[in-house]
């Protein structure tokens, strides 16, 4: 892939939003709009305040959720190209967004909490990357076991979700859903998997898992 092709800006319509991106950023998939729609279903029951989106990429999932709920939006990604597009896409959509570039653990301040949280972390094992040769490695490589980024977003979620707050995270397989449950159980801070509709299997795209934090004190630190 030559540099000129890599830097060609493309535009994709996602549920009526014109989302710009280039080959340095994971291509926005239309089916991922379902993650935003599902999170929006919990908005009336969630604490007030902005939505947090971790691993935001070009930003379309968080923007759709913000449009659906009328809430503010904080978006985090470690890739400068992704956050540049997320900021531009928010401006084009007329949606105010606080876009932050950095590691999820460092981009959020201690004590910052959110009632609605989205996360779309890389979940491929490193030895599976050749299955998706057109995707940028940094956006899809979940490490040797595929769980490296999932661990990071679960840690950030448990530190920054308000009591009675909701998290919708995309993973790749049912086994990774079980891994999310296990990671949350290790936190011992009031998390529970939603008792009625905790998983939506959208494969071959991915699997969405919804978890809700029970009432109780907000975890301190990260």
XYZ file of C-alpha atoms in Angstrom:
222
model
C 0.000 0.000 0.000
C 1.634 3.269 -1.093
C 1.630 6.456 0.978
C -0.709 8.296 -1.374
C -3.324 5.554 -1.074
C -2.836 5.343 2.683
C -3.604 9.028 3.158
C -6.613 9.227 0.848
C -9.577 10.409 2.896
C -12.673 8.286 2.434
C -16.222 8.841 3.625
C -18.726 6.294 4.810
C -22.371 6.869 5.711
C -23.218 5.309 9.073
C -26.865 5.761 10.013
C -26.995 9.177 8.389
C -23.632 10.420 9.662
C -20.912 11.104 7.083
C -17.799 9.607 8.671
C -14.371 10.467 7.254
C -11.400 8.138 7.646
C -8.328 6.841 5.841
C -6.397 3.585 5.751
C -4.477 4.427 8.941
C -7.795 4.061 10.812
C -10.074 1.032 11.131
C -12.788 1.260 8.476
C -16.126 2.153 10.126
C -18.455 -0.828 9.692
C -22.186 -0.012 9.382
C -23.223 -2.898 11.671
C -21.366 -1.303 14.580
C -24.161 1.278 14.786
C -26.020 -1.396 16.749
C -23.603 -0.887 19.642
C -24.614 2.777 19.893
C -28.302 1.953 19.568
C -28.129 -0.625 22.350
C -26.325 1.742 24.708
C -28.940 4.427 24.003
C -31.649 2.072 25.275
C -30.197 2.437 28.782
C -29.863 6.228 28.763
C -33.056 6.943 30.712
C -31.963 4.628 33.541
C -28.320 5.710 33.641
C -26.795 8.523 35.698
C -26.609 11.882 33.963
C -23.515 13.202 32.245
C -21.525 12.542 29.099
C -20.914 9.264 27.353
C -17.402 7.795 27.446
C -16.139 5.970 24.355
C -12.900 4.001 24.660
C -10.944 2.935 21.552
C -13.088 5.322 19.534
C -11.375 5.043 16.146
C -12.974 7.496 13.727
C -15.629 8.137 16.359
C -18.851 7.074 14.690
C -20.177 4.795 17.459
C -19.903 7.437 20.146
C -21.300 10.111 17.837
C -24.357 7.960 17.105
C -24.876 7.366 20.820
C -24.533 11.069 21.583
C -26.985 11.939 18.800
C -29.507 9.397 20.093
C -29.302 10.467 23.736
C -28.512 14.177 23.562
C -25.615 13.649 25.959
C -22.109 15.036 25.763
C -19.281 12.804 24.636
C -15.716 12.012 25.707
C -13.733 9.909 23.227
C -10.355 8.244 23.788
C -8.008 6.505 21.385
C -4.242 5.971 21.464
C -3.837 6.699 17.730
C -3.392 10.306 16.583
C -4.880 9.651 13.148
C -7.991 8.155 14.727
C -8.512 10.997 17.188
C -7.943 13.542 14.419
C -10.755 12.003 12.422
C -12.948 11.619 15.507
C -12.620 15.339 16.200
C -13.303 16.260 12.570
C -16.288 13.912 12.365
C -17.769 15.357 15.541
C -17.440 18.869 14.156
C -19.010 17.837 10.848
C -21.936 16.267 12.701
C -22.418 19.326 14.910
C -21.821 17.243 18.053
C -19.581 18.534 20.810
C -16.948 15.971 21.742
C -13.968 16.028 24.081
C -11.526 13.890 22.076
C -8.392 12.695 23.869
C -5.374 10.938 22.408
C -3.600 8.545 24.733
C -3.700 5.296 26.617
C -7.097 4.663 28.181
C -5.600 4.530 31.664
C -3.840 7.877 31.277
C -6.425 9.882 29.338
C -8.993 9.892 32.158
C -8.530 11.728 35.425
C -9.065 10.048 38.801
C -12.637 10.713 39.894
C -14.012 11.159 36.355
C -17.114 8.954 36.114
C -19.640 8.308 33.359
C -23.118 6.811 33.320
C -22.779 5.347 29.808
C -19.589 3.764 28.477
C -18.764 2.292 25.062
C -15.659 0.292 24.208
C -14.560 -1.286 20.923
C -11.090 -2.637 21.717
C -8.874 -4.672 19.389
C -9.644 -8.343 20.002
C -7.750 -10.359 17.378
C -4.865 -12.527 18.509
C -1.595 -11.442 16.945
C -1.405 -14.701 14.991
C -4.790 -13.921 13.389
C -3.863 -10.567 11.828
C -3.412 -12.048 8.359
C -7.175 -12.674 8.272
C -7.708 -8.895 7.930
C -4.751 -7.606 5.889
C -6.439 -4.295 5.034
C -6.996 -3.308 8.679
C -4.292 -1.257 10.438
C -2.463 -3.487 12.881
C -2.737 -1.125 15.833
C -6.519 -1.031 15.534
C -7.068 -4.792 15.580
C -4.117 -6.434 17.375
C -5.290 -7.587 20.803
C -1.983 -9.208 21.720
C -0.919 -12.821 21.975
C -4.205 -13.945 23.549
C -6.461 -11.273 22.027
C -7.309 -9.888 25.463
C -4.644 -7.225 26.014
C -6.823 -4.250 25.040
C -9.931 -5.850 26.540
C -8.163 -5.976 29.907
C -7.271 -2.290 29.583
C -10.794 -1.137 28.771
C -12.336 -3.260 31.522
C -9.917 -1.718 34.009
C -10.775 1.771 32.767
C -14.496 1.022 32.848
C -14.412 -0.241 36.413
C -12.529 2.868 37.492
C -14.690 5.379 35.639
C -18.271 4.098 35.485
C -20.727 5.626 37.947
C -22.907 3.458 40.201
C -25.845 2.161 38.110
C -23.839 3.027 34.993
C -23.834 0.892 31.854
C -21.029 -0.445 29.654
C -21.455 -1.934 26.171
C -18.224 -3.462 24.906
C -17.565 -5.234 21.636
C -15.488 -8.397 21.661
C -14.920 -11.085 19.062
C -16.111 -14.389 20.467
C -18.263 -15.929 23.207
C -15.043 -16.977 24.945
C -14.078 -13.315 25.168
C -17.472 -12.525 26.686
C -16.599 -15.032 29.400
C -13.246 -13.293 29.791
C -15.003 -9.946 30.307
C -17.204 -11.495 33.002
C -14.166 -12.984 34.711
C -12.261 -9.692 34.608
C -15.227 -7.836 36.102
C -15.619 -10.463 38.823
C -11.984 -9.920 39.784
C -12.659 -6.246 40.454
C -15.001 -7.020 43.404
C -16.511 -3.567 43.193
C -20.179 -4.128 42.494
C -20.182 -5.062 38.829
C -22.661 -7.571 37.504
C -23.565 -8.813 34.034
C -27.003 -7.504 33.049
C -29.425 -10.255 34.059
C -31.759 -10.289 31.051
C -30.060 -9.345 27.804
C -26.367 -9.252 28.533
C -25.061 -10.494 25.159
C -25.876 -9.844 21.510
C -24.086 -12.033 19.006
C -23.539 -10.073 15.774
C -20.923 -12.327 14.242
C -19.180 -12.355 11.861
C -18.850 -8.760 13.020
C -18.434 -9.391 16.725
C -20.232 -9.944 20.012
C -21.643 -7.172 22.195
C -21.769 -7.596 25.955
C -23.722 -5.274 28.215
C -22.792 -4.969 31.861
C -24.177 -2.687 34.529
C -22.482 -1.528 37.676
C -24.574 -2.047 40.780
C -25.200 0.750 43.239
C -22.285 1.392 45.540
C -19.236 3.583 45.996
C -17.302 4.649 42.912
C -13.902 2.880 42.731
C -10.991 5.124 43.662
C -8.037 5.640 41.345
C -7.454 3.618 38.194
